[in-house]
């Protein structure tokens, strides 16, 4: 803030902000080594199963018994990926260890993207609109309506899942994207609450100036409030994407068929189709790898943002 | 803020014609207020429709179903409190509650202790974003994938973990197929999936603690353990309490992992309440009975959520 002593104090402050990183440069104590060992152990336990998943996916099904301990497969192959992506013929897939059932993970991947994309974008938009109304517009009964809406936080998901399934079924929306996204696309109480909190903190002056210039609420919302709220909007959008990407029960109930089957449901069905006594592990791990890749890309592209979002919404 | 809504005039002019010429001559404030009202309902329309159709209506419907016999094919027939009186004699239901409780204790215990350990290590050693991002990966992955991944890692014959155990002379274990080990295994798998997430939340809380406290404690010769118990834990208490309640509510709703790995078995050892509801509704087609179980679960979770809201309110002062 104060312009005079800029460079030196910031450097000093940075050192002060991490006293232990500083002292680490000075001395290496046994305790410190033990602590780093623990942390590296945790990282190993986190990462290794993923490595093993990819390693298995790259192993030919025929080798699964003979080659199950080495860190690198004896005969690495892409065939498992090709067959779960539906890029091989039925005969080739069966020869490579498939059950012969039709799988097309490319399609399920796309379905997952459509499913979580629709929910993330529309839910964020509609919740922002509602949050804005509650934060900024005056209308009779505002606090009461807000209270009722937030009370929905108290209702556990399983409770609404059963009747919502009946509703979607009666509407004839089973196995359509409309039915799959309907319950979550219009609102979720937490997002309304979260965005309202942020909108309350935006200074009113800018809006009032715009009002005097004759800009309506819709214009203020789109041209002033939304651009100013990029961070929180991305936060809500990202966490919604992750949750809907992981979603299993609802898409399992409403979108089992091929046209709407998302990755999680596809993995479950794929597992059931493979014999219990001799599961198609190489194929399952190839499919599992495909379900991890997109979130990994998300993490690499938006890593810092995602990690910081957590600090922001996590403690909800 | 509260004063705004208490203002009487807009309420009175509620039914007035929007094209009323008198409004045009009214002062700016009043005109703005009338416009607000119309705009507000437009802004709220999607959320309110969503709320009414997919939250409010199904809640009432769920309570109604719990009082009926309903097999999803023919119309529900009213059965009064039958489902509830059946619940009292249903051993499977009490088993599900017991099993869920066992899971919650195991999972929350390990997740909180390990999360706290990880968060402390990060807080005292490094601020690397890359490291935090890696720890977050298991949380980003669908539970279905996590379940399959660990079924493979823990497979009785070919699983990597059993190879290690065998090499160490400990013999092999069918983790998911043993009635004793199935539940601790499911809890362990979910601990693996969620500990990084918990640790990051706690770490975020630790960053709020002023650094000079640690500096002066270290000048006074306090060790790491003392700093943890005397500074970190007491100052982290609100965040810790919140994280605990949130993950508690979350772990009551375990479903995906069980659905993929054990399907409630062996011998109901992992038939948790969510899975029991699912089976009753969609395998046995007893929607009414499933709804009654859901009502009971809703009451339990409602109490926990109420506690959560209280904590939320206590931790954020500017809350309405």
XYZ file of C-alpha atoms in Angstrom:
636
model
C 0.000 0.000 0.000
C 2.601 2.526 1.032
C 4.740 3.201 -2.032
C 8.106 4.062 -0.398
C 9.655 0.911 1.099
C 8.369 -1.601 -1.453
C 11.065 -4.103 -2.464
C 12.886 -4.898 0.777
C 9.857 -5.440 3.079
C 8.011 -7.701 0.641
C 11.031 -9.970 0.441
C 11.294 -9.857 4.196
C 7.581 -10.527 4.574
C 7.815 -13.509 2.287
C 10.601 -14.967 4.386
C 8.646 -14.270 7.541
C 5.531 -15.829 6.029
C 7.268 -19.172 5.775
C 9.605 -19.361 8.743
C 10.141 -23.061 8.389
C 11.032 -22.970 4.755
C 13.650 -20.435 5.762
C 15.077 -22.511 8.580
C 15.073 -25.529 6.282
C 17.800 -23.879 4.276
C 19.857 -23.471 7.401
C 19.780 -26.871 8.996
C 18.623 -30.354 8.263
C 17.295 -31.981 11.408
C 16.271 -35.633 11.798
C 12.724 -34.518 12.539
C 12.598 -32.599 9.297
C 13.821 -35.610 7.354
C 11.186 -37.783 9.040
C 8.485 -35.230 8.189
C 9.504 -35.087 4.532
C 9.626 -38.881 4.410
C 6.052 -39.040 5.724
C 4.866 -36.479 3.200
C 6.564 -38.308 0.348
C 5.029 -41.537 1.619
C 1.592 -39.917 1.437
C 2.296 -38.750 -2.107
C 3.399 -42.234 -3.077
C 0.262 -43.832 -1.641
C -1.793 -41.231 -3.515
C -0.128 -41.665 -6.864
C 0.886 -45.318 -7.024
C -2.614 -46.849 -7.490
C -3.085 -44.592 -10.510
C 0.230 -45.738 -11.905
C -0.814 -49.336 -11.369
C -4.130 -48.673 -13.103
C -2.383 -47.342 -16.235
C 0.211 -50.111 -16.068
C -2.545 -52.737 -16.023
C -4.376 -51.007 -18.858
C -1.210 -51.334 -20.946
C -0.840 -55.073 -20.233
C -2.226 -57.675 -22.667
C -5.068 -59.631 -21.034
C -3.207 -62.892 -21.719
C -0.317 -61.740 -19.525
C -2.424 -60.856 -16.506
C -1.470 -64.008 -14.577
C 2.132 -64.374 -15.684
C 3.080 -60.696 -15.499
C 1.448 -59.192 -12.427
C 4.285 -57.777 -10.331
C 6.772 -55.972 -12.581
C 6.642 -52.183 -12.617
C 6.635 -52.149 -16.403
C 4.557 -54.587 -18.477
C 6.536 -57.198 -20.402
C 4.568 -56.649 -23.599
C 3.043 -53.160 -23.476
C -0.006 -52.705 -25.714
C -2.711 -50.169 -26.558
C -5.246 -52.849 -27.462
C -7.209 -52.453 -24.200
C -7.788 -48.778 -24.862
C -8.737 -49.444 -28.464
C -11.251 -52.108 -27.534
C -12.981 -50.123 -24.766
C -13.138 -47.146 -27.083
C -15.005 -49.369 -29.524
C -12.266 -48.999 -32.148
C -11.685 -52.720 -32.704
C -13.932 -55.364 -34.224
C -15.908 -57.661 -31.883
C -13.607 -60.567 -32.724
C -10.457 -58.563 -32.014
C -11.946 -57.327 -28.728
C -12.852 -60.861 -27.689
C -9.394 -62.109 -28.619
C -7.897 -59.367 -26.427
C -9.873 -60.517 -23.397
C -13.203 -58.714 -23.806
C -16.486 -60.395 -22.918
C -17.859 -59.682 -26.365
C -20.366 -57.178 -24.988
C -20.469 -53.921 -26.881
C -18.562 -51.070 -25.236
C -17.982 -47.614 -26.623
C -16.240 -45.468 -24.046
C -15.743 -42.678 -26.553
C -19.486 -42.186 -26.529
C -19.736 -42.419 -22.710
C -16.917 -39.898 -22.402
C -18.857 -37.516 -24.600
C -22.060 -38.175 -22.632
C -20.211 -37.376 -19.402
C -18.938 -34.121 -20.871
C -22.450 -33.147 -22.011
C -23.971 -34.141 -18.669
C -21.545 -32.313 -16.406
C -21.141 -29.399 -18.828
C -24.889 -28.736 -19.014
C -25.263 -28.916 -15.250
C -22.216 -26.747 -14.493
C -23.021 -23.953 -16.968
C -26.771 -23.705 -16.492
C -26.776 -24.225 -12.740
C -24.125 -21.534 -12.281
C -26.051 -19.087 -14.475
C -29.456 -19.646 -12.837
C -28.012 -19.617 -9.326
C -26.159 -16.393 -10.095
C -29.413 -14.819 -11.270
C -31.193 -15.907 -8.104
C -28.262 -14.875 -5.912
C -28.285 -11.446 -7.540
C -32.006 -11.002 -6.938
C -31.605 -11.929 -3.277
C -28.547 -9.729 -2.798
C -29.570 -6.631 -4.702
C -33.200 -6.354 -5.748
C -35.940 -5.229 -3.416
C -39.148 -7.149 -3.486
C -41.740 -8.104 -0.903
C -41.057 -11.356 0.911
C -37.446 -11.545 -0.202
C -36.009 -12.811 3.058
C -38.807 -15.321 3.531
C -38.339 -16.761 0.017
C -34.580 -16.940 0.582
C -35.093 -18.712 3.898
C -37.374 -21.335 2.357
C -34.940 -21.940 -0.499
C -31.992 -22.363 1.841
C -34.013 -24.740 3.997
C -33.678 -27.181 1.083
C -30.082 -27.672 2.255
C -31.600 -29.699 5.073
C -33.159 -32.271 2.768
C -30.729 -35.120 2.059
C -30.364 -36.052 -1.623
C -31.584 -39.658 -1.268
C -34.888 -38.338 0.002
C -35.624 -36.448 -3.189
C -34.031 -39.050 -5.463
C -36.916 -41.521 -5.120
C -39.806 -39.116 -5.941
C -37.707 -37.302 -8.557
C -37.134 -40.618 -10.284
C -40.895 -41.238 -10.327
C -41.460 -37.722 -11.662
C -38.893 -38.068 -14.452
C -40.281 -41.509 -15.302
C -43.856 -40.180 -15.468
C -42.722 -37.341 -17.696
C -41.306 -39.966 -20.055
C -37.844 -38.464 -19.622
C -35.953 -41.629 -18.675
C -32.816 -42.038 -20.776
C -32.892 -38.467 -21.993
C -30.431 -35.752 -21.046
C -33.406 -33.577 -20.086
C -34.427 -36.055 -17.400
C -30.864 -36.539 -16.203
C -30.076 -32.873 -15.705
C -33.550 -31.593 -14.768
C -33.245 -31.809 -10.957
C -29.900 -30.026 -10.757
C -29.836 -27.687 -13.715
C -32.134 -24.964 -12.371
C -30.746 -24.492 -8.886
C -28.915 -25.895 -5.940
C -29.380 -24.145 -2.616
C -25.711 -23.971 -1.778
C -24.737 -22.176 -4.999
C -27.511 -19.588 -4.518
C -26.366 -19.017 -0.965
C -22.688 -18.828 -1.902
C -23.129 -16.424 -4.829
C -25.530 -14.206 -2.885
C -22.884 -13.858 -0.176
C -20.395 -12.675 -2.767
C -22.790 -10.287 -4.517
C -23.566 -8.653 -1.174
C -19.915 -7.662 -0.937
C -19.837 -5.807 -4.267
C -19.972 -2.042 -3.692
C -23.284 -0.472 -4.700
C -21.820 2.725 -6.179
C -21.105 1.247 -9.604
C -24.594 -0.087 -9.951
C -26.171 3.147 -8.823
C -24.207 5.091 -11.432
C -25.418 2.636 -14.071
C -29.004 2.990 -12.857
C -28.836 6.762 -13.265
C -27.564 6.172 -16.806
C -30.748 4.197 -17.421
C -29.278 0.667 -17.376
C -31.833 -1.872 -16.139
C -31.233 -4.693 -13.673
C -30.598 -7.172 -16.473
C -27.889 -4.912 -17.929
C -26.331 -4.365 -14.516
C -26.326 -8.099 -13.879
C -24.662 -8.992 -17.195
C -22.362 -6.026 -17.704
C -21.293 -5.229 -14.151
C -22.023 -7.942 -11.606
C -21.130 -11.014 -13.660
C -17.746 -9.731 -14.930
C -16.849 -8.588 -11.399
C -17.621 -12.039 -10.001
C -15.437 -14.169 -12.257
C -13.614 -15.853 -9.375
C -16.647 -17.068 -7.415
C -18.473 -18.035 -10.607
C -15.541 -20.171 -11.771
C -15.318 -21.649 -8.293
C -18.949 -22.741 -8.299
C -18.738 -23.871 -11.919
C -15.646 -25.977 -11.257
C -16.922 -27.687 -8.129
C -20.226 -28.389 -9.891
C -18.327 -29.910 -12.809
C -16.370 -32.178 -10.490
C -19.468 -33.320 -8.581
C -21.482 -34.045 -11.699
C -18.496 -35.802 -13.276
C -18.353 -38.122 -10.248
C -22.119 -38.567 -10.067
C -23.291 -42.180 -10.190
C -26.657 -42.935 -8.567
C -28.831 -40.438 -10.450
C -27.448 -41.137 -13.945
C -27.618 -44.859 -13.114
C -31.343 -44.533 -12.429
C -32.228 -42.198 -15.272
C -29.669 -42.764 -18.018
C -28.649 -46.415 -18.299
C -29.184 -46.709 -22.048
C -26.337 -46.369 -24.516
C -27.380 -42.894 -25.793
C -27.196 -41.286 -22.353
C -24.853 -43.594 -20.446
C -22.145 -41.588 -18.678
C -18.674 -42.904 -17.791
C -19.392 -43.878 -14.190
C -22.497 -45.831 -15.172
C -20.653 -47.384 -18.115
C -17.875 -48.594 -15.807
C -20.431 -50.170 -13.465
C -22.212 -51.936 -16.334
C -18.904 -53.002 -17.903
C -17.896 -54.546 -14.586
C -21.188 -56.443 -14.299
C -20.810 -57.803 -17.825
C -17.366 -59.179 -17.134
C -17.455 -62.572 -15.367
C -17.094 -62.463 -11.589
C -14.653 -65.320 -11.459
C -12.352 -63.835 -14.051
C -12.904 -60.095 -14.342
C -11.648 -58.299 -17.431
C -9.125 -56.320 -15.394
C -7.140 -54.927 -18.314
C -10.301 -53.606 -19.952
C -11.682 -52.259 -16.664
C -8.444 -50.416 -15.954
C -8.410 -48.965 -19.471
C -11.956 -47.690 -18.893
C -11.002 -46.381 -15.449
C -8.036 -44.534 -16.934
C -10.396 -42.836 -19.393
C -12.588 -41.639 -16.516
C -9.576 -40.072 -14.793
C -7.957 -38.379 -17.802
C -10.409 -35.485 -18.234
C -10.282 -34.449 -14.567
C -6.511 -34.694 -14.735
C -6.521 -32.315 -17.708
C -8.826 -30.009 -15.744
C -6.386 -30.125 -12.844
C -3.358 -29.401 -15.022
C -5.044 -26.493 -16.818
C -6.828 -25.013 -13.804
C -4.789 -26.501 -10.957
C -4.148 -23.394 -8.908
C -7.685 -22.170 -9.433
C -9.146 -25.500 -8.366
C -6.968 -25.779 -5.285
C -7.849 -22.237 -4.289
C -11.533 -22.819 -5.011
C -11.444 -25.516 -2.407
C -10.205 -23.164 0.244
C -13.038 -20.926 -0.814
C -16.073 -23.223 -0.943
C -14.797 -26.316 0.762
C -15.668 -25.229 4.233
C -19.301 -25.034 3.374
C -30.794 -4.989 4.517
C -33.603 -6.258 6.633
C -34.967 -2.745 6.774
C -35.431 -2.750 2.996
C -37.909 -5.557 3.017
C -39.724 -4.112 6.003
C -40.655 -1.019 3.995
C -44.396 -1.060 3.493
C -45.158 0.815 0.211
C -44.070 -1.815 -2.331
C -46.173 -4.402 -0.568
C -49.226 -2.178 -0.749
C -48.837 -1.352 -4.431
C -48.339 -5.016 -5.193
C -51.375 -5.447 -7.431
C -51.179 -2.061 -9.151
C -51.036 -1.744 -12.917
C -47.403 -1.649 -14.052
C -48.269 0.986 -16.656
C -49.724 3.292 -14.009
C -48.814 6.843 -15.134
C -48.585 7.959 -11.499
C -45.516 5.781 -11.088
C -43.691 7.684 -13.810
C -44.098 10.871 -11.822
C -42.973 9.234 -8.593
C -39.474 9.910 -7.243
C -36.596 7.835 -8.652
C -36.401 5.566 -5.615
C -39.997 4.466 -5.802
C -39.867 3.870 -9.535
C -36.742 1.792 -9.141
C -38.388 -0.245 -6.456
C -41.397 -1.085 -8.606
C -39.133 -2.118 -11.490
C -37.100 -4.232 -9.073
C -40.078 -6.301 -8.157
C -40.829 -7.342 -11.696
C -37.152 -7.953 -12.484
C -36.660 -9.913 -9.280
C -39.265 -12.531 -10.134
C -37.767 -12.905 -13.614
C -34.313 -13.375 -12.117
C -35.691 -15.868 -9.641
C -37.952 -17.765 -12.018
C -35.579 -20.627 -12.985
C -34.392 -21.194 -9.421
C -37.908 -21.052 -7.996
C -39.266 -23.458 -10.609
C -36.343 -25.789 -9.877
C -36.958 -25.502 -6.166
C -40.685 -26.132 -6.414
C -40.444 -29.042 -8.850
C -37.353 -30.871 -7.644
C -37.019 -29.982 -3.956
C -40.330 -28.936 -2.415
C -42.717 -31.190 -4.350
C -40.578 -34.360 -4.072
C -40.106 -33.756 -0.345
C -43.856 -33.810 0.205
C -44.227 -36.646 -2.272
C -41.521 -38.648 -0.434
C -43.358 -38.297 2.847
C -46.579 -39.380 1.128
C -44.897 -42.421 -0.493
C -43.608 -43.488 2.910
C -47.277 -43.933 3.926
C -48.154 -46.073 0.910
C -47.618 -49.396 -0.775
C -45.983 -48.587 -4.073
C -44.192 -50.912 -6.481
C -43.479 -48.294 -9.187
C -45.758 -50.115 -11.661
C -49.244 -49.623 -10.257
C -50.441 -46.526 -8.405
C -49.482 -46.129 -4.747
C -52.143 -47.281 -2.298
C -52.420 -45.615 1.083
C -51.195 -47.857 3.894
C -50.994 -45.537 6.870
C -48.097 -46.175 9.205
C -47.604 -49.775 7.989
C -44.141 -49.146 6.584
C -43.000 -47.565 9.815
C -44.316 -50.357 12.010
C -42.569 -52.833 9.718
C -39.355 -50.881 10.136
C -39.368 -51.529 13.853
C -39.245 -55.295 13.289
C -36.827 -55.165 10.351
C -33.475 -56.615 11.344
C -31.950 -55.655 7.997
C -32.841 -52.032 8.649
C -31.169 -52.006 12.052
C -28.235 -53.853 10.594
C -27.963 -51.149 7.918
C -27.977 -48.444 10.604
C -25.355 -50.319 12.600
C -23.142 -50.971 9.584
C -23.419 -47.338 8.499
C -22.483 -46.205 11.998
C -19.468 -48.523 11.952
C -18.413 -47.131 8.581
C -18.881 -43.513 9.698
C -16.761 -44.031 12.818
C -13.979 -45.820 10.929
C -13.965 -43.429 8.016
C -14.267 -40.160 9.931
C -11.701 -41.298 12.465
C -9.024 -42.235 9.970
C -9.813 -39.399 7.587
C -9.618 -36.728 10.276
C -6.458 -38.013 11.945
C -4.632 -38.564 8.641
C -5.968 -35.311 7.191
C -4.740 -33.407 10.213
C -1.332 -35.067 9.961
C -1.038 -34.280 6.256
C -2.207 -30.701 6.723
C 0.307 -30.153 9.529
C 3.128 -31.571 7.423
C 2.229 -29.302 4.513
C 1.816 -26.298 6.766
C 5.208 -26.778 8.394
C 7.153 -27.845 5.316
C 5.981 -26.411 2.035
C 3.431 -24.291 0.218
C 3.765 -26.067 -3.092
C 0.579 -25.840 -5.140
C 1.686 -28.830 -7.230
C 1.831 -30.998 -4.143
C -1.606 -29.886 -3.046
C -2.948 -30.549 -6.541
C -1.589 -34.113 -6.459
C -3.164 -34.772 -3.070
C -6.473 -33.605 -4.521
C -6.515 -36.102 -7.407
C -8.231 -39.009 -5.575
C -11.045 -36.645 -4.629
C -11.524 -35.578 -8.255
C -11.922 -39.146 -9.457
C -15.369 -40.765 -9.501
C -16.012 -43.134 -6.572
C -16.838 -45.812 -9.114
C -13.324 -45.569 -10.532
C -11.835 -45.513 -7.043
C -13.814 -48.652 -6.181
C -12.658 -50.535 -9.284
C -9.080 -49.360 -8.847
C -8.897 -50.692 -5.311
C -10.730 -53.901 -6.159
C -7.869 -54.530 -8.527
C -5.152 -53.391 -6.104
C -6.635 -55.606 -3.370
C -7.627 -58.574 -5.531
C -7.073 -61.806 -3.585
C -4.978 -63.519 -6.280
C -3.476 -60.888 -8.544
C -3.718 -57.698 -6.490
C -0.581 -55.673 -5.935
C -1.165 -55.303 -2.190
C -1.458 -59.066 -1.751
C 1.765 -59.565 -3.690
C 3.495 -57.320 -1.163
C 1.833 -59.014 1.822
C 2.783 -62.399 0.428
C 6.382 -61.311 -0.132
C 6.502 -60.113 3.483
C 5.292 -63.535 4.608
C 1.924 -62.212 5.829
C -0.205 -64.332 3.527
C -2.962 -63.040 1.240
C -6.366 -61.645 2.191
C -9.577 -61.365 0.201
C -10.184 -57.851 1.467
C -13.612 -57.240 -0.043
C -14.836 -60.812 0.409
C -14.063 -61.331 4.095
C -16.979 -60.490 6.416
C -14.517 -59.066 8.961
C -12.409 -57.076 6.537
C -15.000 -55.887 4.009
C -16.178 -52.840 5.954
C -12.751 -51.665 7.143
C -11.594 -52.096 3.533
C -14.438 -49.979 2.129
C -13.752 -47.374 4.821
C -10.042 -47.482 4.020
C -10.660 -47.023 0.318
C -12.835 -43.974 0.938
C -10.278 -42.632 3.374
C -7.739 -42.867 0.562
C -10.139 -40.988 -1.715
C -11.077 -38.176 0.669
C -8.131 -37.589 2.998
C -6.341 -35.246 0.586
C -9.479 -33.144 0.316
C -9.929 -33.013 4.093
C -6.249 -32.173 4.532
C -6.538 -29.248 2.128
C -9.527 -27.821 3.980
C -7.657 -28.072 7.273
C -4.534 -26.632 5.662
C -6.574 -23.645 4.467
C -7.707 -23.181 8.050
C -4.118 -23.364 9.312
C -3.057 -20.597 6.935
C -5.370 -18.286 8.882
C -3.336 -18.754 12.053
C -0.899 -15.845 12.534
C 2.694 -16.876 11.904
C 4.234 -14.885 14.692
C 2.623 -17.279 17.163
C 4.760 -20.098 15.807
C 7.830 -17.890 15.690
C 7.593 -16.822 19.302
C 6.749 -20.355 20.409
C 9.802 -21.638 18.609
C 11.939 -18.913 20.238
C 10.622 -20.115 23.578
C 11.925 -23.548 22.678
C 8.586 -25.233 21.986
C 8.778 -28.407 19.906
C 6.536 -29.377 17.009
C 4.187 -31.439 19.174
C 3.715 -28.574 21.614
C 3.037 -26.147 18.778
C 0.468 -28.538 17.338
C -1.399 -29.086 20.600
C -1.063 -25.566 22.015
C -1.386 -23.377 18.920
C -2.674 -25.220 15.847
C -5.412 -27.379 17.333
C -7.026 -24.758 19.610
C -7.012 -22.101 16.889
C -8.194 -24.538 14.254
C -11.149 -25.703 16.305
C -13.934 -23.895 14.399
C -12.645 -25.090 11.018
C -12.001 -28.576 12.345
C -15.506 -28.805 13.777
C -16.998 -27.695 10.482
C -14.939 -30.106 8.404
C -15.901 -32.890 10.782
C -19.618 -32.269 10.502
C -19.495 -31.861 6.722
C -17.595 -35.113 6.236
C -19.803 -36.830 8.798
C -22.911 -35.958 6.799
C -21.108 -36.984 3.634
C -20.072 -40.360 4.951
C -23.613 -41.245 6.062
C -24.427 -41.148 2.378
C -21.853 -43.666 1.195
C -23.231 -45.522 -1.808
C -21.058 -45.587 -4.947
C -18.109 -47.455 -3.441
C -20.335 -50.152 -1.931
C -22.409 -50.455 -5.104
C -19.285 -51.164 -7.139
C -17.198 -53.279 -4.763
C -19.215 -55.396 -2.330
C -22.886 -54.779 -3.215
C -23.705 -54.939 0.473
C -22.028 -58.291 1.044
C -20.533 -60.469 2.296
C -23.536 -61.426 4.465
C -24.775 -57.831 4.747
C -21.456 -56.750 6.258
C -21.450 -53.632 4.082
C -25.175 -53.156 3.440
C -25.198 -49.485 4.405
C -28.416 -47.504 4.738
C -28.166 -45.731 1.358
C -27.594 -49.034 -0.385
C -30.482 -50.599 1.545
C -32.814 -47.833 0.378
C -31.612 -48.288 -3.180
C -32.202 -52.051 -3.065
C -35.651 -51.736 -1.522
C -36.730 -49.188 -4.135
C -35.157 -50.489 -7.319
C -34.429 -54.182 -6.763
C -37.410 -55.164 -4.607
C -39.690 -52.436 -6.002
C -40.848 -51.427 -2.529
C -40.852 -47.687 -3.102
C -43.102 -46.973 -0.121
C -40.913 -48.884 2.286
C -37.746 -47.379 0.823
C -39.288 -43.931 1.343
C -39.957 -44.726 4.990
C -36.303 -45.675 5.482
C -35.346 -42.475 3.651
C -37.533 -40.460 6.049
C -35.650 -41.924 9.013
C -32.312 -41.169 7.345
C -33.546 -37.660 6.536
C -34.333 -37.063 10.207
C -30.842 -38.212 11.239
C -29.168 -36.096 8.561
C -31.492 -33.174 9.292
C -30.243 -33.044 12.852
C -26.629 -33.208 11.656
C -27.259 -30.497 9.057
C -28.841 -28.264 11.658
C -25.630 -28.578 13.642
C -23.684 -27.778 10.500
C -25.734 -24.636 9.817
C -25.154 -23.497 13.383
C -21.419 -23.917 12.963
C -21.541 -22.145 9.620
C -23.315 -19.246 11.220
C -20.864 -19.143 14.079
C -17.861 -19.106 11.785
C -19.077 -16.381 9.460
C -20.135 -13.223 11.182
C -21.607 -11.404 8.162
C -24.192 -14.094 7.582
C -27.826 -13.010 7.353
